[in-house]
Coordinates of C-alpha atoms and ligand atoms in Angstrom, one line a residue:
M258 CA 49.0 116.5 146.0
T259 CA 51.9 114.0 145.8
A260 CA 50.6 112.6 142.0
F261 CA 49.7 116.5 141.5
L262 CA 53.5 117.5 141.6
G263 CA 54.6 114.1 140.5
M264 CA 54.7 114.2 136.7
P265 CA 54.6 117.5 134.6
T266 CA 51.4 118.1 133.1
A267 CA 50.2 119.8 130.3
P268 CA 47.1 122.6 129.8
R269 CA 44.1 121.0 129.2
G270 CA 41.6 122.4 126.6
V271 CA 41.7 126.0 126.9
G272 CA 43.5 127.9 124.0
H273 CA 43.1 131.8 126.5
L274 CA 47.4 131.0 125.9
R275 CA 47.8 129.7 122.3
G276 CA 48.6 132.9 120.3
S277 CA 45.8 133.1 117.2
D278 CA 48.5 134.7 115.1
P279 CA 51.8 134.0 114.8
F280 CA 54.0 136.6 116.8
P281 CA 55.4 138.7 113.5
V282 CA 52.2 138.4 111.4
A283 CA 50.9 139.5 114.7
A284 CA 53.4 141.9 115.8
R285 CA 53.6 143.3 111.9
R286 CA 49.6 144.7 112.1
A287 CA 50.5 146.0 115.3
L288 CA 53.3 148.4 113.8
A289 CA 50.9 150.0 111.2
D290 CA 48.8 151.4 114.5
S291 CA 50.6 154.7 114.9
Q292 CA 48.7 155.5 118.1
L293 CA 49.2 151.5 120.4
R294 CA 52.9 152.8 119.5
R295 CA 52.0 156.6 121.2
N296 CA 50.4 155.7 124.1
L297 CA 52.8 152.6 124.8
S298 CA 56.3 155.0 124.7
K299 CA 54.3 157.9 127.0
A300 CA 53.2 154.5 128.7
T301 CA 56.7 153.2 129.0
T302 CA 58.7 155.5 129.3
T303 CA 56.7 157.7 132.1
I304 CA 57.0 153.6 134.1
R305 CA 60.5 153.2 133.2
A306 CA 61.4 157.0 134.7
K307 CA 60.0 156.3 138.0
R308 CA 61.6 153.0 138.3
A309 CA 64.8 153.8 137.8
A310 CA 64.8 156.8 140.5
V311 CA 63.5 154.7 143.2
V312 CA 65.9 151.7 142.3
A313 CA 69.1 154.3 142.5
E314 CA 67.6 155.7 146.3
V315 CA 68.0 151.3 147.6
P316 CA 72.4 151.1 147.8
D317 CA 71.7 147.3 148.2
W318 CA 69.4 147.0 145.6
E319 CA 72.0 144.2 144.0
Q320 CA 72.0 142.3 146.9
L321 CA 68.5 142.2 146.9
R322 CA 67.8 141.0 143.9
E323 CA 70.0 138.3 144.4
A324 CA 68.1 137.5 147.8
G325 CA 64.8 137.4 145.5
R326 CA 67.1 135.0 142.9
A327 CA 67.9 132.9 146.2
I328 CA 64.3 132.6 148.1
K329 CA 62.8 131.6 144.6
A330 CA 65.4 129.0 143.2
E331 CA 65.2 127.0 146.9
T332 CA 61.4 127.7 146.2
M333 CA 61.7 125.2 143.5
R334 CA 64.2 123.0 144.3
H335 CA 62.0 122.1 146.9
L336 CA 58.2 122.6 145.5
D337 CA 56.3 120.0 146.9
R338 CA 57.5 120.2 150.2
Y339 CA 56.6 124.0 150.2
L340 CA 53.2 123.2 148.3
E341 CA 51.8 120.6 150.9
Q342 CA 53.0 122.7 154.2
L343 CA 50.7 126.2 152.4
E344 CA 47.9 123.7 151.9
A345 CA 48.3 122.2 155.7
Q346 CA 48.4 125.7 157.4
V347 CA 45.4 126.8 155.3
E348 CA 43.5 124.0 156.4
A349 CA 44.0 124.4 159.8
R350 CA 42.8 127.6 160.2
G351 CA 39.6 127.0 158.1
G352 CA 40.6 127.5 154.8
T353 CA 39.9 124.7 151.8
V354 CA 42.7 124.2 149.5
H355 CA 41.7 122.9 145.6
W356 CA 44.0 121.0 143.0
A357 CA 43.4 121.7 140.2
R358 CA 45.4 120.3 137.5
D359 CA 45.2 122.7 134.6
A360 CA 42.1 125.6 133.5
I361 CA 39.5 123.5 132.9
E362 CA 39.4 121.5 136.9
A363 CA 40.0 125.5 138.0
N364 CA 37.1 126.7 136.0
E365 CA 34.4 124.0 137.5
I366 CA 36.3 124.0 141.0
V367 CA 35.6 127.9 140.9
T368 CA 32.7 127.8 139.4
G369 CA 31.1 124.5 141.4
L370 CA 32.2 126.9 144.7
V371 CA 29.7 130.2 142.9
R372 CA 27.6 128.4 142.7
A373 CA 27.7 126.1 146.1
E374 CA 27.0 129.9 148.1
G375 CA 23.9 130.7 145.1
A376 CA 25.4 133.4 143.7
T377 CA 24.8 135.0 140.1
E378 CA 27.9 137.7 141.3
A379 CA 31.4 137.8 141.4
V380 CA 33.4 140.5 142.2
K381 CA 37.6 140.4 141.5
V382 CA 40.6 141.0 142.2
K383 CA 43.3 141.8 139.3
S384 CA 44.2 138.6 138.4
I385 CA 46.3 137.3 135.3
T386 CA 46.1 133.5 136.4
T387 CA 42.9 134.2 136.6
D388 CA 42.9 135.4 132.8
E389 CA 45.5 132.5 132.1
I390 CA 42.8 130.3 132.6
G391 CA 39.4 131.7 130.9
L392 CA 37.9 132.1 134.3
N393 CA 34.8 135.1 133.0
D394 CA 34.3 133.3 130.5
A395 CA 33.6 129.7 132.5
L396 CA 31.9 132.1 134.9
A397 CA 29.6 133.5 131.9
A398 CA 28.6 130.3 130.1
A399 CA 27.4 128.9 134.1
G400 CA 25.5 132.1 134.3
I401 CA 27.5 134.1 137.0
A402 CA 28.7 137.7 135.8
A403 CA 32.5 138.2 136.7
Y404 CA 33.3 142.6 137.8
E405 CA 36.6 143.5 137.6
T406 CA 37.3 145.7 139.9
D407 CA 40.7 147.3 139.0
L408 CA 40.4 150.7 136.6
A409 CA 43.0 148.7 134.6
E410 CA 41.3 145.8 134.3
L411 CA 37.2 147.8 133.7
I412 CA 37.9 149.0 130.9
V413 CA 39.6 145.9 128.9
Q414 CA 36.6 144.5 130.4
L415 CA 33.6 146.8 129.8
G416 CA 35.1 147.2 126.1
H417 CA 35.5 143.8 124.8
D418 CA 39.2 143.7 124.5
R419 CA 42.1 141.6 125.8
P420 CA 44.9 143.1 128.5
S421 CA 48.2 143.6 127.0
H422 CA 49.8 144.4 129.8
I423 CA 50.9 142.9 133.0
L424 CA 50.6 145.6 135.5
V425 CA 48.4 148.2 132.9
P426 CA 46.7 146.0 130.8
A427 CA 44.7 149.0 129.3
I428 CA 48.3 150.7 128.8
H429 CA 47.0 150.3 124.8
R430 CA 44.5 153.0 125.6
N431 CA 44.7 156.3 125.7
R432 CA 41.8 158.5 128.4
A433 CA 39.5 159.8 125.5
E434 CA 38.9 155.6 124.6
I435 CA 38.1 155.3 127.9
R436 CA 36.0 158.3 128.0
E437 CA 34.4 156.9 125.0
I438 CA 34.5 153.2 126.3
F439 CA 32.8 154.2 129.4
L440 CA 30.3 156.1 127.9
R441 CA 29.1 152.9 125.7
E442 CA 29.1 150.3 128.3
M443 CA 28.1 152.1 131.7
G444 CA 24.5 152.5 132.1
D445 CA 25.0 154.6 135.2
V446 CA 27.4 157.0 133.8
D447 CA 27.0 160.7 133.9
P448 CA 26.3 161.7 129.6
A449 CA 28.4 165.1 130.5
L450 CA 31.9 162.4 131.4
T451 CA 35.4 164.2 130.4
D452 CA 38.1 162.2 129.6
D453 CA 40.2 164.2 132.6
P454 CA 41.8 160.7 134.7
A455 CA 40.0 162.1 137.5
A456 CA 36.6 162.1 136.6
L457 CA 37.0 158.7 135.0
A458 CA 37.9 157.0 138.3
E459 CA 35.6 159.1 140.0
A460 CA 33.0 156.9 137.3
A461 CA 34.1 153.1 138.2
R462 CA 34.4 154.0 141.3
L463 CA 30.7 154.8 141.7
H464 CA 30.4 152.0 138.6
L465 CA 31.7 149.6 141.0
R466 CA 30.9 151.0 144.9
R467 CA 27.6 149.2 144.2
K468 CA 29.2 146.0 142.8
F469 CA 31.6 145.7 145.6
L470 CA 28.1 146.1 148.8
S471 CA 25.7 143.4 146.5
A472 CA 28.5 140.9 145.9
T473 CA 29.1 137.7 147.9
V474 CA 31.9 136.3 146.3
G475 CA 34.9 138.1 145.7
I476 CA 38.2 136.1 143.4
S477 CA 41.2 137.1 143.6
G478 CA 44.6 135.8 142.6
A479 CA 47.9 136.1 145.0
N480 CA 50.8 138.0 144.8
F481 CA 52.8 135.9 147.6
A482 CA 51.6 132.8 149.3
I483 CA 54.0 131.7 152.8
A484 CA 54.0 128.5 153.6
E485 CA 55.5 128.0 157.2
T486 CA 51.6 130.1 158.1
G487 CA 49.4 129.6 155.2
T488 CA 49.0 133.8 154.9
L489 CA 47.9 135.1 151.4
C490 CA 49.3 138.3 150.4
V491 CA 48.1 140.5 147.3
V492 CA 49.4 144.2 146.7
E493 CA 47.4 146.4 144.5
S494 CA 47.3 150.5 144.4
E495 CA 43.6 150.6 144.6
G496 CA 42.0 150.1 147.3
N497 CA 39.4 147.8 145.7
G498 CA 41.3 144.5 146.7
R499 CA 40.6 145.2 149.6
M500 CA 37.6 145.7 148.8
C501 CA 36.9 142.2 147.2
L502 CA 39.3 140.7 150.1
T503 CA 37.0 141.9 152.6
L504 CA 34.0 142.7 152.5
P505 CA 32.3 139.4 150.4
Q506 CA 31.2 135.6 152.9
T507 CA 32.9 134.0 150.5
L508 CA 36.8 134.3 149.4
I509 CA 38.4 132.1 146.5
T510 CA 41.8 132.9 145.6
V511 CA 43.4 131.2 142.3
M512 CA 47.1 130.8 142.3
G513 CA 50.1 129.1 140.4
I514 CA 52.0 127.0 142.1
E515 CA 54.9 128.4 142.0
K516 CA 53.8 131.7 144.0
V517 CA 54.5 129.9 147.0
I518 CA 57.6 131.5 149.4
P519 CA 58.5 129.7 152.2
A520 CA 58.7 132.1 155.0
W521 CA 57.5 135.6 156.2
R522 CA 61.2 137.2 156.2
D523 CA 61.3 136.1 153.0
L524 CA 58.0 138.3 152.4
G525 CA 60.7 141.1 153.0
V526 CA 63.2 140.8 150.2
F527 CA 59.9 141.1 147.5
L528 CA 57.7 143.8 149.0
Q529 CA 60.8 145.8 148.6
L530 CA 61.4 144.5 145.3
L531 CA 58.3 144.4 143.1
P532 CA 56.8 148.1 144.0
R533 CA 59.6 149.8 142.8
S534 CA 59.9 147.1 139.7
S535 CA 56.0 147.6 139.3
T536 CA 55.0 150.7 139.4
G537 CA 58.2 152.7 140.5
E538 CA 57.1 153.0 144.0
R539 CA 59.3 152.9 147.2
M540 CA 56.0 151.1 148.5
N541 CA 52.8 150.0 147.2
P542 CA 49.7 151.7 149.2
Y543 CA 47.4 148.5 150.0
T544 CA 49.6 145.4 150.8
S545 CA 46.5 143.2 151.8
M546 CA 47.1 139.9 153.5
W547 CA 44.6 136.5 155.3
T548 CA 45.1 133.9 156.9
G549 CA 42.4 130.8 157.3
V550 CA 39.4 132.4 158.5
T551 CA 38.8 135.1 161.2
P552 CA 35.3 134.5 162.7
G553 CA 32.7 137.2 162.4
D554 CA 35.6 139.3 160.6
G555 CA 36.4 139.6 156.6
P556 CA 35.4 136.5 154.9
Q557 CA 33.9 133.4 156.4
N558 CA 34.6 130.8 153.9
V559 CA 37.7 131.0 152.4
H560 CA 39.0 129.1 149.5
L561 CA 42.8 128.2 148.0
V562 CA 43.1 126.8 143.6
L563 CA 46.2 126.1 143.2
L564 CA 46.6 125.9 139.7
D565 CA 49.1 123.6 138.2
N566 CA 48.2 123.8 134.0
G567 CA 51.9 123.7 133.0
R568 CA 54.0 125.2 135.3
T569 CA 55.5 121.2 136.6
A570 CA 56.1 121.3 133.0
A571 CA 57.8 124.0 133.0
L572 CA 59.4 123.1 136.7
A573 CA 61.1 120.2 135.1
D574 CA 63.2 122.0 132.8
E575 CA 66.1 122.9 134.7
T576 CA 67.5 125.9 132.4
G577 CA 63.1 126.6 131.8
R578 CA 62.4 126.6 134.8
Q579 CA 64.0 130.1 136.2
A580 CA 61.0 131.8 134.2
L581 CA 58.8 130.3 137.3
Y582 CA 60.8 133.0 139.9
C583 CA 58.5 135.9 137.9
I584 CA 56.8 138.2 140.6
R585 CA 54.7 140.3 137.6
C586 CA 56.4 143.1 138.3
S587 CA 56.8 144.2 134.2
A588 CA 60.3 145.7 134.8
C589 CA 61.0 143.5 131.3
L590 CA 58.4 145.1 129.4
N591 CA 58.3 148.2 130.1
V592 CA 62.6 148.4 128.8
C593 CA 62.3 145.9 125.8
P594 CA 62.8 147.5 122.9
V595 CA 60.0 144.3 120.6
Y596 CA 57.4 144.6 123.4
E597 CA 57.7 148.4 123.5
R598 CA 57.0 148.4 119.3
A599 CA 54.8 145.6 118.7
G600 CA 52.7 145.8 122.1
G601 CA 51.5 143.0 124.3
H602 CA 48.7 141.3 122.3
A603 CA 51.5 140.1 119.6
Y604 CA 52.6 137.8 122.3
G605 CA 48.9 136.4 121.6
S606 CA 49.0 135.1 125.2
V607 CA 48.1 137.3 128.5
Y608 CA 51.9 137.0 129.7
P609 CA 53.5 139.6 127.4
G610 CA 56.8 141.0 126.7
P611 CA 60.1 138.9 127.1
I612 CA 58.4 137.0 130.1
G613 CA 55.5 135.9 128.2
A614 CA 58.5 135.2 125.8
V615 CA 60.3 132.4 128.2
L616 CA 56.7 131.6 130.0
S617 CA 54.2 131.0 127.7
P618 CA 55.4 128.7 125.8
Q619 CA 56.8 126.8 128.4
L620 CA 53.1 126.1 129.8
T621 CA 51.5 125.7 126.7
G622 CA 54.4 123.3 125.2
I623 CA 56.7 124.4 122.6
E624 CA 54.8 123.8 119.3
D625 CA 51.5 126.4 120.5
N626 CA 53.8 129.5 120.8
A627 CA 56.9 129.0 118.9
S628 CA 57.5 131.9 117.3
L629 CA 57.5 133.3 121.0
P630 CA 61.0 132.4 121.9
Y631 CA 62.3 134.4 118.9
A632 CA 60.5 138.0 119.7
S633 CA 63.1 139.5 121.3
S634 CA 66.5 141.2 120.3
L635 CA 68.6 139.3 122.9
C636 CA 69.9 142.5 124.2
G637 CA 69.8 141.8 127.3
A638 CA 67.3 144.6 128.9
C639 CA 64.7 142.4 131.4
Y640 CA 68.3 140.7 132.4
D641 CA 68.8 143.8 133.7
A642 CA 65.8 145.3 134.7
C643 CA 63.9 142.1 136.3
P644 CA 64.3 142.1 140.3
V645 CA 64.8 138.1 141.2
K646 CA 67.3 138.3 137.8
I647 CA 65.9 136.1 135.5
D648 CA 68.2 135.6 132.5
I649 CA 65.6 136.0 130.1
P650 CA 68.1 136.0 127.1
S651 CA 69.6 132.8 127.9
L652 CA 66.4 131.4 128.0
L653 CA 65.7 132.5 125.0
V654 CA 67.7 131.4 122.9
H655 CA 67.2 128.0 125.1
L656 CA 63.6 127.4 124.2
R657 CA 64.8 128.5 121.0
A658 CA 67.5 125.6 120.8
R659 CA 64.2 123.2 122.1
H660 CA 62.5 124.6 119.4
V661 CA 64.6 123.3 116.6
D662 CA 65.6 120.0 118.4
E663 CA 61.8 119.2 119.4
A664 CA 61.1 120.3 115.9
R665 CA 63.6 117.6 114.3
R666 CA 61.9 115.6 115.4
A667 CA 59.0 115.7 114.4
R668 CA 60.1 115.6 110.8
R669 CA 60.4 113.2 108.9
L670 CA 62.4 115.2 106.1
P671 CA 65.1 117.8 106.5
S672 CA 64.7 120.7 107.1
A673 CA 65.3 123.3 104.2
E674 CA 68.3 125.2 106.6
A675 CA 69.3 121.5 107.7
V676 CA 69.9 120.3 104.2
T677 CA 71.5 123.9 103.6
M678 CA 74.2 123.3 107.0
A679 CA 74.8 119.7 105.7
A680 CA 76.3 121.5 102.6
A681 CA 78.0 123.5 103.9
S682 CA 79.8 121.2 106.4
W683 CA 80.6 119.2 102.8
V684 CA 82.3 122.1 101.4
M685 CA 83.8 123.8 103.8
A686 CA 86.0 120.1 105.6
D687 CA 87.6 119.7 102.0
P688 CA 90.4 123.3 100.5
G689 CA 88.8 122.0 97.4
R690 CA 85.7 121.6 97.7
Y691 CA 86.0 125.2 100.1
A692 CA 88.2 127.1 96.9
A693 CA 85.9 125.4 93.8
A694 CA 82.6 127.0 96.2
Q695 CA 84.4 130.5 96.1
R696 CA 85.3 130.3 92.7
A697 CA 81.3 129.5 91.8
A698 CA 80.4 132.3 93.5
R699 CA 82.4 134.7 92.5
S700 CA 79.8 135.0 89.3
G701 CA 77.7 137.0 91.6
R702 CA 79.4 139.6 91.1
A703 CA 77.4 140.4 88.3
L704 CA 74.1 141.0 90.3
S705 CA 76.1 143.3 91.8
R706 CA 75.8 147.0 91.9
G707 CA 77.5 149.2 93.7
G708 CA 79.8 146.6 96.0
R709 CA 76.1 144.9 96.9
I710 CA 73.4 142.4 96.1
R711 CA 70.0 143.5 96.4
A712 CA 68.9 140.8 95.0
L713 CA 69.0 137.4 94.7
P714 CA 67.1 135.0 92.4
P715 CA 65.1 132.0 94.4
P716 CA 65.5 130.7 96.3
L717 CA 68.0 132.5 98.3
S718 CA 66.3 135.8 97.4
A719 CA 65.0 134.8 101.1
W720 CA 68.1 136.3 102.4
T721 CA 68.4 139.3 100.3
R722 CA 63.8 140.1 101.2
A723 CA 65.2 142.2 104.3
R724 CA 69.2 142.8 103.7
D725 CA 71.8 143.6 101.1
L726 CA 74.7 140.5 100.8
P727 CA 78.5 142.1 100.1
A728 CA 79.4 141.2 96.4
P729 CA 82.0 138.2 96.5
P730 CA 85.9 139.8 95.7
A731 CA 87.4 139.1 92.6
A732 CA 90.1 137.2 93.9
T733 CA 89.8 134.9 97.1
F734 CA 92.7 135.8 99.7
R735 CA 94.1 132.5 98.6
E736 CA 94.6 134.2 95.3
W737 CA 95.4 137.2 96.8
W738 CA 97.8 135.6 98.8
R739 CA 99.4 133.7 95.6
S740 CA 100.0 136.4 93.7
E741 CA 101.7 138.6 96.4
H742 CA 104.1 136.0 97.6
R743 CA 104.7 134.7 93.7
D744 CA 108.1 136.2 93.9
R745 CA 109.1 135.8 97.1
P746 CA 111.5 133.3 97.9
Ligands
SF4_80 S1 60.5 138.3 134.2 FE1 61.1 139.6 135.8 S2 61.3 141.9 135.4 FE2 60.0 140.0 133.9 S3 58.1 140.6 135.2 FE3 59.0 139.0 136.4 S4 60.0 139.4 137.7 FE4 59.5 141.3 137.1

C-alpha cells in the first residue's frame, strides 16, 4: 500500500475522462440546443431554491462548512495512514480490500470478482467512480450485464446516453423524452405508459424489481468510508441502493481513495452538509452503512476496491489537492452560469461543472483536459455554495497557470502570445519607444467609426472578432499635458 501512495500515478489506458471535443467546441454545440437549456434552467432553478431554503435553517452553517473543510484537509495530509487503517478494519471484519492503480486494474479486479461468483449480471447503485473507469463497458466486454438501478442512471443507460450531472445524471432529459426511452428500451413496459412522473417511476420500479431479485452480485460506490471502524456509507434517495447493498450474496464497492474519513464523529458533519447541498433536503431518505460481513445477514462476500486513477497525482499538488475534498453534492453545478447554459456533456468528463473543471484535468493530466480550467467566468458562485469550501476559482487560476507553464516547457518555439508579450515589455521599458508606439497606434483612428474599431486586420483580427476596440485618442496624455502646461511657468 505504501508503494501505492509513494509515487503519484496517472490513469492508464482509459479514455472515459478525456473529453472528445475541447470545451469551447462542445459548449457551442450545446448552446444551440434550446430544449437542453430549458431542461437545465428549470431543474437547476428548482434545486437552487430548495437548497437555499434548507441551508438558511441552519444557524451554524458556516461553522459546519469550516468543519467539513478541516476534516478533509486533515485526511489528505495523512491519507496513507487513514487508508491503511481502513484496510485493516475492513479485513478484520471479514471484508477483502483490493488496490487499483488505475481504471484498467479496477475493471480487471471487479470483472474477476463477478466471474468468480459465476454471475453474468450485476445490479448497480449509482456510482460516478464506476462511470469514471468505464466499468459497465468492461463488464459488458466480459459478457456480464450491469443494470443501473438509480432512476436517472437507468434513463441514461437505457437511452445509450452519458450522465450530464453528478446528482441528476439525466437532468438534460424531460419527461416526454424519458417516456419515449422507456417505451423503446424496456421490453416489459405497458405500451399505454404516460409521461406522468409517478407512472414513469412505477414502470422503472417494476422493471428493476425482477433484476433485484435475480442478481447475486451488487456493485456500488461509497460516499464515505470510516477508517476507525472500516464502515462504508452510501446515501441515496430512492431505496434502490439499499436493495443492491443488502439482497445480493456478493457486494463489490469501488471507491476513490479520497472518500475515506477518519472517524464516526466526522460522518455527522458530512451527513448535515451533503443532503442540504445536493437534493436540498434536511436528510436524505436512505443512509446505508455496512462494516465487513455480518454472518447470515446481507452480502456474505464483501469487497472494497480502492481506486487511485490519478488521485495521488492530484494529492501531490498542494493547491490542486483541494479538489479531492469534494463530497459530490453538485451544489457548484447548480449555481454555475456556465454549466446552466452549456450543460454537462460539454465538459467531456463524468465530472461536469466547476468541480469537473478542476478535478478532471488533475486526474487525467492537464493536457488531456486543457480547456476545462478556462470553462468558467470566475464569478465565485461555486465557492460560496461548496459545503467543504473548495476555493474553485483559485484552483481554476492555478490550473490555468500550470497549463501555460507546461505548454511553454513543451514548446520549442515561443507562442504568438509570448512573442507579443515580450514585444510589449520591450516597448514599455523605454519612454521613447513607448511614445513612438503610441504615435504609430494613432494611425488606427482611420479604421474607427463612432469612436470604436470593430475590425482590425490580421493577425489582430482575432482580438476584434468578439469585441470592439476603443479608437486611439487624437493626442496622448503626455501631448495633452504638454499643450495644457505650455504657457505656465
Ligand atoms: S466541489 Fe463542493 S459544491 Fe461542487 S460537488 Fe464538490 S463538494 Fe459539492
